[in-house]
């Protein structure tokens, strides 16, 4: 009887792992599939992350793994298609509580510590390597560009990737001196003890308006996953970001080659639409990106994209083309091809 129970339990577990390991076609007629990865429960309960994969162009890589920013998820299939055109297998990760990984009643985008995402990255990279990719380049945007250098720093000299590409990384708050030096540290301190305290509402939506086709942009995406009016921020999230910024701004010692990209200018986001929003970063200060980007390691290349938006991949076509040219020319230099 005990043997039968054991065999039954083993079969159930095997079926569970099999289902978890299967890719599901994203949209009929596309080259993209996704795979739900069940992670260990956290302080709020069940957690998953999602690995998206484009149909591979080779059996053994090299591969690019893309990580999105805050209030974001992977939908930039043109990036994956461009990577494939240049001979790279392409993957993207929707981190826990983002995009395809948001579970019912889950507090979207929330984290108490940025290290919570490290397990997601470990799991994705392990799968990509298990699928035969010999070399992995990590690419990240905005808050993903804050998480990924910290993740690599945690690995010491045993980096799981060969290079890091950052698209407008979130390396500092884009606020006044008083806000950055007084208010944010106070909120961060409070957030360590009262993480669920809401400290900021939904905010201004002009950045979303600059992207969405139904307003002033040229893109369409899931607005439940990338919210047009933003999402309320809590003190615990501010604490996590502030601690990450403090670590970055002391300087890291990453040894892999790093490409740090940003727009060539920033302007403030206001409630009134401005055509300059199409040709500027209205989320972060590009001077901060360039300043702190240089402090990530010993092999950093900094590039500014003329008239780029915050997400350079979603910029108007001339800036978008320049972004792709910079990325793949730099990668070619690193590979010595």
mmCIF file of C-alpha atoms in Angstrom:
data_model
loop_
_atom_site.group_PDB
_atom_site.id
_atom_site.type_symbol
_atom_site.label_atom_id
_atom_site.label_comp_id
_atom_site.label_asym_id
_atom_site.label_seq_id
_atom_site.Cartn_x
_atom_site.Cartn_y
_atom_site.Cartn_z
ATOM 1 C CA UNK A 1 0.000 0.000 0.000
ATOM 2 C CA UNK A 2 2.806 2.398 0.919
ATOM 3 C CA UNK A 3 4.595 1.606 -2.351
ATOM 4 C CA UNK A 4 1.450 2.403 -4.332
ATOM 5 C CA UNK A 5 1.061 5.737 -2.520
ATOM 6 C CA UNK A 6 4.714 6.562 -3.204
ATOM 7 C CA UNK A 7 4.381 5.719 -6.900
ATOM 8 C CA UNK A 8 1.207 7.795 -7.167
ATOM 9 C CA UNK A 9 2.901 10.780 -5.507
ATOM 10 C CA UNK A 10 5.928 10.364 -7.786
ATOM 11 C CA UNK A 11 3.700 10.343 -10.890
ATOM 12 C CA UNK A 12 1.901 13.500 -9.741
ATOM 13 C CA UNK A 13 5.201 15.267 -9.085
ATOM 14 C CA UNK A 14 6.536 14.155 -12.479
ATOM 15 C CA UNK A 15 3.441 15.460 -14.241
ATOM 16 C CA UNK A 16 3.794 18.754 -12.382
ATOM 17 C CA UNK A 17 7.393 19.210 -13.426
ATOM 18 C CA UNK A 18 6.562 18.202 -17.004
ATOM 19 C CA UNK A 19 3.779 20.769 -17.261
ATOM 20 C CA UNK A 20 5.980 23.424 -15.743
ATOM 21 C CA UNK A 21 8.700 22.706 -18.277
ATOM 22 C CA UNK A 22 6.533 23.082 -21.359
ATOM 23 C CA UNK A 23 6.537 26.221 -23.498
ATOM 24 C CA UNK A 24 3.185 27.638 -24.525
ATOM 25 C CA UNK A 25 2.767 29.432 -27.848
ATOM 26 C CA UNK A 26 2.286 33.146 -27.159
ATOM 27 C CA UNK A 27 0.337 34.140 -30.266
ATOM 28 C CA UNK A 28 -0.483 31.961 -33.271
ATOM 29 C CA UNK A 29 1.749 32.819 -36.215
ATOM 30 C CA UNK A 30 4.569 34.264 -34.100
ATOM 31 C CA UNK A 31 7.939 32.778 -33.173
ATOM 32 C CA UNK A 32 7.436 33.388 -29.441
ATOM 33 C CA UNK A 33 6.614 30.962 -26.646
ATOM 34 C CA UNK A 34 6.595 31.317 -22.872
ATOM 35 C CA UNK A 35 7.161 29.068 -19.885
ATOM 36 C CA UNK A 36 5.821 29.622 -16.357
ATOM 37 C CA UNK A 37 8.442 28.997 -13.659
ATOM 38 C CA UNK A 38 7.086 28.263 -10.178
ATOM 39 C CA UNK A 39 9.353 29.787 -7.562
ATOM 40 C CA UNK A 40 9.471 29.386 -3.786
ATOM 41 C CA UNK A 41 6.701 31.236 -1.953
ATOM 42 C CA UNK A 42 7.611 34.661 -0.575
ATOM 43 C CA UNK A 43 6.150 36.795 2.253
ATOM 44 C CA UNK A 44 2.960 37.363 0.211
ATOM 45 C CA UNK A 45 2.401 33.793 -0.952
ATOM 46 C CA UNK A 46 2.794 32.067 -4.310
ATOM 47 C CA UNK A 47 5.284 33.464 -6.806
ATOM 48 C CA UNK A 48 6.036 32.705 -10.444
ATOM 49 C CA UNK A 49 8.225 34.225 -13.125
ATOM 50 C CA UNK A 50 7.899 33.727 -16.872
ATOM 51 C CA UNK A 51 10.568 32.925 -19.440
ATOM 52 C CA UNK A 52 9.730 33.989 -23.001
ATOM 53 C CA UNK A 53 11.657 32.431 -25.875
ATOM 54 C CA UNK A 54 11.878 33.255 -29.541
ATOM 55 C CA UNK A 55 12.297 30.348 -31.933
ATOM 56 C CA UNK A 56 16.075 29.715 -31.775
ATOM 57 C CA UNK A 57 18.330 30.435 -34.718
ATOM 58 C CA UNK A 58 21.096 28.070 -33.576
ATOM 59 C CA UNK A 59 21.434 25.075 -31.261
ATOM 60 C CA UNK A 60 24.230 26.380 -29.072
ATOM 61 C CA UNK A 61 23.811 30.172 -28.849
ATOM 62 C CA UNK A 62 25.016 32.786 -28.249
ATOM 63 C CA UNK A 63 21.860 34.005 -26.514
ATOM 64 C CA UNK A 64 20.473 37.288 -25.189
ATOM 65 C CA UNK A 65 18.337 37.399 -22.031
ATOM 66 C CA UNK A 66 16.264 40.604 -21.741
ATOM 67 C CA UNK A 67 14.889 41.974 -18.444
ATOM 68 C CA UNK A 68 12.202 44.692 -18.450
ATOM 69 C CA UNK A 69 11.794 47.782 -16.262
ATOM 70 C CA UNK A 70 9.259 48.918 -13.639
ATOM 71 C CA UNK A 71 5.553 48.882 -14.631
ATOM 72 C CA UNK A 72 6.630 46.857 -17.636
ATOM 73 C CA UNK A 73 6.930 43.423 -19.223
ATOM 74 C CA UNK A 74 8.408 41.990 -22.404
ATOM 75 C CA UNK A 75 6.439 42.893 -25.527
ATOM 76 C CA UNK A 76 9.207 44.316 -27.753
ATOM 77 C CA UNK A 77 9.259 41.448 -30.247
ATOM 78 C CA UNK A 78 11.112 43.621 -32.770
ATOM 79 C CA UNK A 79 14.080 43.459 -30.378
ATOM 80 C CA UNK A 80 13.974 39.668 -30.353
ATOM 81 C CA UNK A 81 13.604 39.561 -34.133
ATOM 82 C CA UNK A 82 16.583 41.875 -34.538
ATOM 83 C CA UNK A 83 18.642 39.684 -32.204
ATOM 84 C CA UNK A 84 17.734 36.653 -34.321
ATOM 85 C CA UNK A 85 18.708 38.490 -37.506
ATOM 86 C CA UNK A 86 22.146 39.056 -35.975
ATOM 87 C CA UNK A 87 22.519 35.382 -35.056
ATOM 88 C CA UNK A 88 21.494 35.438 -31.380
ATOM 89 C CA UNK A 89 18.974 33.196 -29.689
ATOM 90 C CA UNK A 90 16.621 35.437 -27.732
ATOM 91 C CA UNK A 91 14.920 35.083 -24.368
ATOM 92 C CA UNK A 92 13.107 37.549 -22.105
ATOM 93 C CA UNK A 93 12.103 37.285 -18.461
ATOM 94 C CA UNK A 94 8.927 38.660 -16.912
ATOM 95 C CA UNK A 95 10.057 38.942 -13.296
ATOM 96 C CA UNK A 96 7.833 37.893 -10.400
ATOM 97 C CA UNK A 97 4.760 40.139 -10.009
ATOM 98 C CA UNK A 98 5.240 41.619 -13.483
ATOM 99 C CA UNK A 99 3.449 41.025 -16.774
ATOM 100 C CA UNK A 100 2.685 37.370 -17.461
ATOM 101 C CA UNK A 101 3.844 36.568 -13.918
ATOM 102 C CA UNK A 102 1.198 38.622 -12.053
ATOM 103 C CA UNK A 103 -1.035 36.304 -10.021
ATOM 104 C CA UNK A 104 -4.579 37.130 -8.862
ATOM 105 C CA UNK A 105 -4.689 39.504 -5.871
ATOM 106 C CA UNK A 106 -0.917 40.019 -6.079
ATOM 107 C CA UNK A 107 0.539 43.479 -5.412
ATOM 108 C CA UNK A 108 2.018 44.199 -8.849
ATOM 109 C CA UNK A 109 5.684 45.261 -9.076
ATOM 110 C CA UNK A 110 6.230 45.178 -5.298
ATOM 111 C CA UNK A 111 9.474 44.066 -3.665
ATOM 112 C CA UNK A 112 11.062 44.671 -0.274
ATOM 113 C CA UNK A 113 14.562 43.905 -1.553
ATOM 114 C CA UNK A 114 15.899 43.759 -5.112
ATOM 115 C CA UNK A 115 17.643 40.487 -4.278
ATOM 116 C CA UNK A 116 14.193 38.859 -4.453
ATOM 117 C CA UNK A 117 14.650 38.814 -8.227
ATOM 118 C CA UNK A 118 17.985 37.004 -8.147
ATOM 119 C CA UNK A 119 16.329 33.568 -7.980
ATOM 120 C CA UNK A 120 14.296 34.424 -11.097
ATOM 121 C CA UNK A 121 17.490 35.299 -12.960
ATOM 122 C CA UNK A 122 19.307 32.215 -11.679
ATOM 123 C CA UNK A 123 16.479 29.983 -12.873
ATOM 124 C CA UNK A 124 16.177 31.622 -16.296
ATOM 125 C CA UNK A 125 19.927 31.481 -16.930
ATOM 126 C CA UNK A 126 20.100 27.829 -15.837
ATOM 127 C CA UNK A 127 17.321 26.931 -18.313
ATOM 128 C CA UNK A 128 18.925 28.895 -21.148
ATOM 129 C CA UNK A 129 22.208 27.075 -20.561
ATOM 130 C CA UNK A 130 20.443 23.712 -20.270
ATOM 131 C CA UNK A 131 18.883 24.378 -23.681
ATOM 132 C CA UNK A 132 22.374 24.437 -25.185
ATOM 133 C CA UNK A 133 23.294 28.124 -25.304
ATOM 134 C CA UNK A 134 27.031 28.373 -24.793
ATOM 135 C CA UNK A 135 27.198 32.099 -24.142
ATOM 136 C CA UNK A 136 24.634 34.478 -22.582
ATOM 137 C CA UNK A 137 24.450 38.272 -22.825
ATOM 138 C CA UNK A 138 22.257 39.946 -20.208
ATOM 139 C CA UNK A 139 20.265 42.970 -21.446
ATOM 140 C CA UNK A 140 18.073 45.122 -19.203
ATOM 141 C CA UNK A 141 15.983 48.288 -19.208
ATOM 142 C CA UNK A 142 15.400 50.893 -16.453
ATOM 143 C CA UNK A 143 14.715 49.126 -13.112
ATOM 144 C CA UNK A 144 15.923 45.927 -14.746
ATOM 145 C CA UNK A 145 19.121 47.898 -15.335
ATOM 146 C CA UNK A 146 19.399 48.417 -11.579
ATOM 147 C CA UNK A 147 18.592 44.824 -10.636
ATOM 148 C CA UNK A 148 20.960 43.121 -13.083
ATOM 149 C CA UNK A 149 24.260 44.811 -12.072
ATOM 150 C CA UNK A 150 23.439 44.064 -8.416
ATOM 151 C CA UNK A 151 22.681 40.474 -9.374
ATOM 152 C CA UNK A 152 26.017 40.106 -11.160
ATOM 153 C CA UNK A 153 27.853 41.787 -8.275
ATOM 154 C CA UNK A 154 26.413 39.122 -5.947
ATOM 155 C CA UNK A 155 28.152 36.449 -8.043
ATOM 156 C CA UNK A 156 31.655 37.722 -7.358
ATOM 157 C CA UNK A 157 34.146 36.428 -9.905
ATOM 158 C CA UNK A 158 31.800 33.682 -11.146
ATOM 159 C CA UNK A 159 29.645 35.674 -13.543
ATOM 160 C CA UNK A 160 26.980 33.566 -15.293
ATOM 161 C CA UNK A 161 26.969 35.850 -18.363
ATOM 162 C CA UNK A 162 29.651 37.209 -20.674
ATOM 163 C CA UNK A 163 28.381 40.794 -21.088
ATOM 164 C CA UNK A 164 25.802 43.274 -19.798
ATOM 165 C CA UNK A 165 23.820 45.750 -21.912
ATOM 166 C CA UNK A 166 21.832 48.451 -20.120
ATOM 167 C CA UNK A 167 19.086 50.498 -21.779
ATOM 168 C CA UNK A 168 18.487 53.656 -19.678
ATOM 169 C CA UNK A 169 19.275 51.958 -16.348
ATOM 170 C CA UNK A 170 17.605 53.322 -13.185
ATOM 171 C CA UNK A 171 20.759 54.202 -11.221
ATOM 172 C CA UNK A 172 19.436 57.252 -9.361
ATOM 173 C CA UNK A 173 16.169 59.000 -8.566
ATOM 174 C CA UNK A 174 15.225 61.804 -10.949
ATOM 175 C CA UNK A 175 14.198 64.278 -8.251
ATOM 176 C CA UNK A 176 15.283 67.517 -6.583
ATOM 177 C CA UNK A 177 18.209 67.604 -4.148
ATOM 178 C CA UNK A 178 15.828 67.883 -1.175
ATOM 179 C CA UNK A 179 13.772 64.895 -2.316
ATOM 180 C CA UNK A 180 16.809 62.715 -3.008
ATOM 181 C CA UNK A 181 18.871 63.668 0.039
ATOM 182 C CA UNK A 182 16.149 64.145 2.673
ATOM 183 C CA UNK A 183 12.730 62.775 1.735
ATOM 184 C CA UNK A 184 13.744 59.517 0.021
ATOM 185 C CA UNK A 185 16.093 58.414 2.865
ATOM 186 C CA UNK A 186 13.308 59.077 5.385
ATOM 187 C CA UNK A 187 10.770 57.090 3.351
ATOM 188 C CA UNK A 188 13.340 54.333 2.883
ATOM 189 C CA UNK A 189 13.869 54.122 6.649
ATOM 190 C CA UNK A 190 10.114 53.965 7.244
ATOM 191 C CA UNK A 191 9.765 51.372 4.485
ATOM 192 C CA UNK A 192 12.062 49.010 6.323
ATOM 193 C CA UNK A 193 9.490 48.805 9.117
ATOM 194 C CA UNK A 194 6.213 49.631 7.336
ATOM 195 C CA UNK A 195 6.728 48.268 3.804
ATOM 196 C CA UNK A 196 3.048 48.381 2.802
ATOM 197 C CA UNK A 197 2.629 52.096 3.522
ATOM 198 C CA UNK A 198 1.520 53.798 0.285
ATOM 199 C CA UNK A 199 3.633 56.891 -0.338
ATOM 200 C CA UNK A 200 2.938 57.855 -3.953
ATOM 201 C CA UNK A 201 -0.128 57.704 -6.178
ATOM 202 C CA UNK A 202 -0.356 56.774 -9.834
ATOM 203 C CA UNK A 203 1.520 59.779 -11.238
ATOM 204 C CA UNK A 204 1.573 61.465 -14.636
ATOM 205 C CA UNK A 205 0.894 59.404 -17.787
ATOM 206 C CA UNK A 206 2.652 61.381 -20.537
ATOM 207 C CA UNK A 207 5.360 58.750 -20.966
ATOM 208 C CA UNK A 208 2.693 56.137 -21.692
ATOM 209 C CA UNK A 209 1.001 58.606 -24.055
ATOM 210 C CA UNK A 210 4.283 58.988 -25.948
ATOM 211 C CA UNK A 211 4.343 55.214 -26.515
ATOM 212 C CA UNK A 212 0.745 54.146 -27.092
ATOM 213 C CA UNK A 213 -0.703 54.261 -30.592
ATOM 214 C CA UNK A 214 -4.100 55.392 -29.249
ATOM 215 C CA UNK A 215 -2.455 58.592 -27.974
ATOM 216 C CA UNK A 216 0.739 59.981 -29.558
ATOM 217 C CA UNK A 217 2.880 56.866 -30.051
ATOM 218 C CA UNK A 218 3.192 53.842 -32.329
ATOM 219 C CA UNK A 219 2.960 50.870 -29.949
ATOM 220 C CA UNK A 220 0.262 48.604 -28.553
ATOM 221 C CA UNK A 221 0.651 46.519 -25.416
ATOM 222 C CA UNK A 222 -1.278 45.031 -22.498
ATOM 223 C CA UNK A 223 -2.254 48.018 -20.369
ATOM 224 C CA UNK A 224 -3.117 45.787 -17.421
ATOM 225 C CA UNK A 225 0.542 44.779 -17.299
ATOM 226 C CA UNK A 226 2.069 48.123 -18.294
ATOM 227 C CA UNK A 227 -0.323 50.550 -16.661
ATOM 228 C CA UNK A 228 -1.014 53.816 -18.477
ATOM 229 C CA UNK A 229 -1.511 55.833 -15.287
ATOM 230 C CA UNK A 230 1.203 54.048 -13.371
ATOM 231 C CA UNK A 231 0.773 52.175 -10.097
ATOM 232 C CA UNK A 232 0.850 53.353 -6.452
ATOM 233 C CA UNK A 233 4.277 52.957 -4.856
ATOM 234 C CA UNK A 234 4.845 51.725 -1.319
ATOM 235 C CA UNK A 235 7.517 52.594 1.210
ATOM 236 C CA UNK A 236 8.953 49.079 1.068
ATOM 237 C CA UNK A 237 9.588 49.419 -2.679
ATOM 238 C CA UNK A 238 11.244 52.821 -2.145
ATOM 239 C CA UNK A 239 13.431 51.181 0.510
ATOM 240 C CA UNK A 240 14.483 48.455 -1.942
ATOM 241 C CA UNK A 241 15.310 50.960 -4.692
ATOM 242 C CA UNK A 242 17.137 53.332 -2.327
ATOM 243 C CA UNK A 243 19.350 50.537 -1.000
ATOM 244 C CA UNK A 244 20.087 49.453 -4.555
ATOM 245 C CA UNK A 245 21.058 52.980 -5.538
ATOM 246 C CA UNK A 246 23.330 53.331 -2.524
ATOM 247 C CA UNK A 247 25.191 50.175 -3.501
ATOM 248 C CA UNK A 248 25.527 51.209 -7.145
ATOM 249 C CA UNK A 249 26.702 54.714 -6.294
ATOM 250 C CA UNK A 250 29.533 53.405 -4.137
ATOM 251 C CA UNK A 251 30.787 51.685 -7.271
ATOM 252 C CA UNK A 252 30.744 48.046 -8.366
ATOM 253 C CA UNK A 253 33.643 45.936 -9.622
ATOM 254 C CA UNK A 254 32.038 43.951 -12.432
ATOM 255 C CA UNK A 255 34.625 42.436 -14.735
ATOM 256 C CA UNK A 256 32.478 41.698 -17.787
ATOM 257 C CA UNK A 257 32.155 44.233 -20.632
ATOM 258 C CA UNK A 258 29.224 46.603 -20.042
ATOM 259 C CA UNK A 259 27.370 48.834 -22.494
ATOM 260 C CA UNK A 260 25.424 51.681 -20.862
ATOM 261 C CA UNK A 261 23.018 53.499 -23.189
ATOM 262 C CA UNK A 262 20.768 56.493 -22.640
ATOM 263 C CA UNK A 263 19.099 59.284 -24.554
ATOM 264 C CA UNK A 264 21.158 62.410 -25.162
ATOM 265 C CA UNK A 265 18.764 64.585 -23.132
ATOM 266 C CA UNK A 266 16.127 64.599 -20.413
ATOM 267 C CA UNK A 267 13.208 66.947 -19.840
ATOM 268 C CA UNK A 268 10.641 67.010 -17.009
ATOM 269 C CA UNK A 269 7.337 65.217 -17.466
ATOM 270 C CA UNK A 270 4.331 67.487 -16.893
ATOM 271 C CA UNK A 271 0.554 67.153 -17.192
ATOM 272 C CA UNK A 272 0.605 69.037 -20.522
ATOM 273 C CA UNK A 273 1.642 67.158 -23.660
ATOM 274 C CA UNK A 274 4.897 68.293 -25.270
ATOM 275 C CA UNK A 275 6.188 67.054 -28.641
ATOM 276 C CA UNK A 276 9.679 66.914 -27.109
ATOM 277 C CA UNK A 277 8.493 63.859 -25.189
ATOM 278 C CA UNK A 278 9.079 61.941 -28.436
ATOM 279 C CA UNK A 279 12.786 62.780 -28.440
ATOM 280 C CA UNK A 280 13.782 62.858 -24.742
ATOM 281 C CA UNK A 281 13.968 60.726 -21.632
ATOM 282 C CA UNK A 282 11.137 62.062 -19.452
ATOM 283 C CA UNK A 283 11.557 59.392 -16.755
ATOM 284 C CA UNK A 284 15.230 59.530 -15.723
ATOM 285 C CA UNK A 285 18.090 62.019 -15.822
ATOM 286 C CA UNK A 286 20.536 60.940 -18.525
ATOM 287 C CA UNK A 287 23.382 62.699 -16.677
ATOM 288 C CA UNK A 288 22.851 60.355 -13.732
ATOM 289 C CA UNK A 289 22.801 57.355 -16.046
ATOM 290 C CA UNK A 290 26.101 58.329 -17.637
ATOM 291 C CA UNK A 291 27.706 59.284 -14.308
ATOM 292 C CA UNK A 292 26.845 56.160 -12.350
ATOM 293 C CA UNK A 293 27.012 53.868 -15.358
ATOM 294 C CA UNK A 294 30.758 54.461 -15.494
ATOM 295 C CA UNK A 295 31.029 53.176 -11.915
ATOM 296 C CA UNK A 296 29.686 49.692 -12.605
ATOM 297 C CA UNK A 297 32.977 48.071 -13.531
ATOM 298 C CA UNK A 298 36.310 48.322 -15.273
ATOM 299 C CA UNK A 299 35.103 47.716 -18.848
ATOM 300 C CA UNK A 300 32.223 50.147 -19.338
ATOM 301 C CA UNK A 301 31.276 51.739 -22.671
ATOM 302 C CA UNK A 302 28.804 54.639 -22.460
ATOM 303 C CA UNK A 303 26.719 55.692 -25.458
ATOM 304 C CA UNK A 304 24.048 58.350 -25.889
ATOM 305 C CA UNK A 305 21.336 57.902 -28.512
ATOM 306 C CA UNK A 306 20.280 61.085 -30.279
ATOM 307 C CA UNK A 307 16.586 61.831 -29.623
ATOM 308 C CA UNK A 308 16.064 58.585 -27.723
ATOM 309 C CA UNK A 309 13.102 57.975 -25.420
ATOM 310 C CA UNK A 310 13.421 56.395 -21.977
ATOM 311 C CA UNK A 311 13.055 52.942 -23.492
ATOM 312 C CA UNK A 312 15.431 53.352 -26.395
ATOM 313 C CA UNK A 313 13.944 50.311 -28.136
ATOM 314 C CA UNK A 314 10.588 52.150 -28.260
ATOM 315 C CA UNK A 315 12.029 55.420 -29.576
ATOM 316 C CA UNK A 316 11.045 56.965 -32.899
ATOM 317 C CA UNK A 317 12.509 55.073 -35.839
ATOM 318 C CA UNK A 318 15.799 57.010 -36.349
ATOM 319 C CA UNK A 319 16.765 56.685 -32.662
ATOM 320 C CA UNK A 320 15.558 53.089 -32.614
ATOM 321 C CA UNK A 321 17.766 52.209 -35.584
ATOM 322 C CA UNK A 322 20.736 53.904 -33.931
ATOM 323 C CA UNK A 323 20.100 51.904 -30.750
ATOM 324 C CA UNK A 324 20.147 48.601 -32.629
ATOM 325 C CA UNK A 325 23.270 49.640 -34.511
ATOM 326 C CA UNK A 326 25.072 50.513 -31.266
ATOM 327 C CA UNK A 327 24.024 47.262 -29.565
ATOM 328 C CA UNK A 328 25.045 44.861 -32.300
ATOM 329 C CA UNK A 329 28.201 46.726 -33.312
ATOM 330 C CA UNK A 330 29.319 46.643 -29.677
ATOM 331 C CA UNK A 331 28.521 42.939 -29.384
ATOM 332 C CA UNK A 332 30.503 42.266 -32.555
ATOM 333 C CA UNK A 333 33.479 44.077 -31.015
ATOM 334 C CA UNK A 334 33.245 41.965 -27.859
ATOM 335 C CA UNK A 335 33.143 38.727 -29.794
ATOM 336 C CA UNK A 336 36.051 39.782 -32.000
ATOM 337 C CA UNK A 337 34.118 38.975 -35.165
#
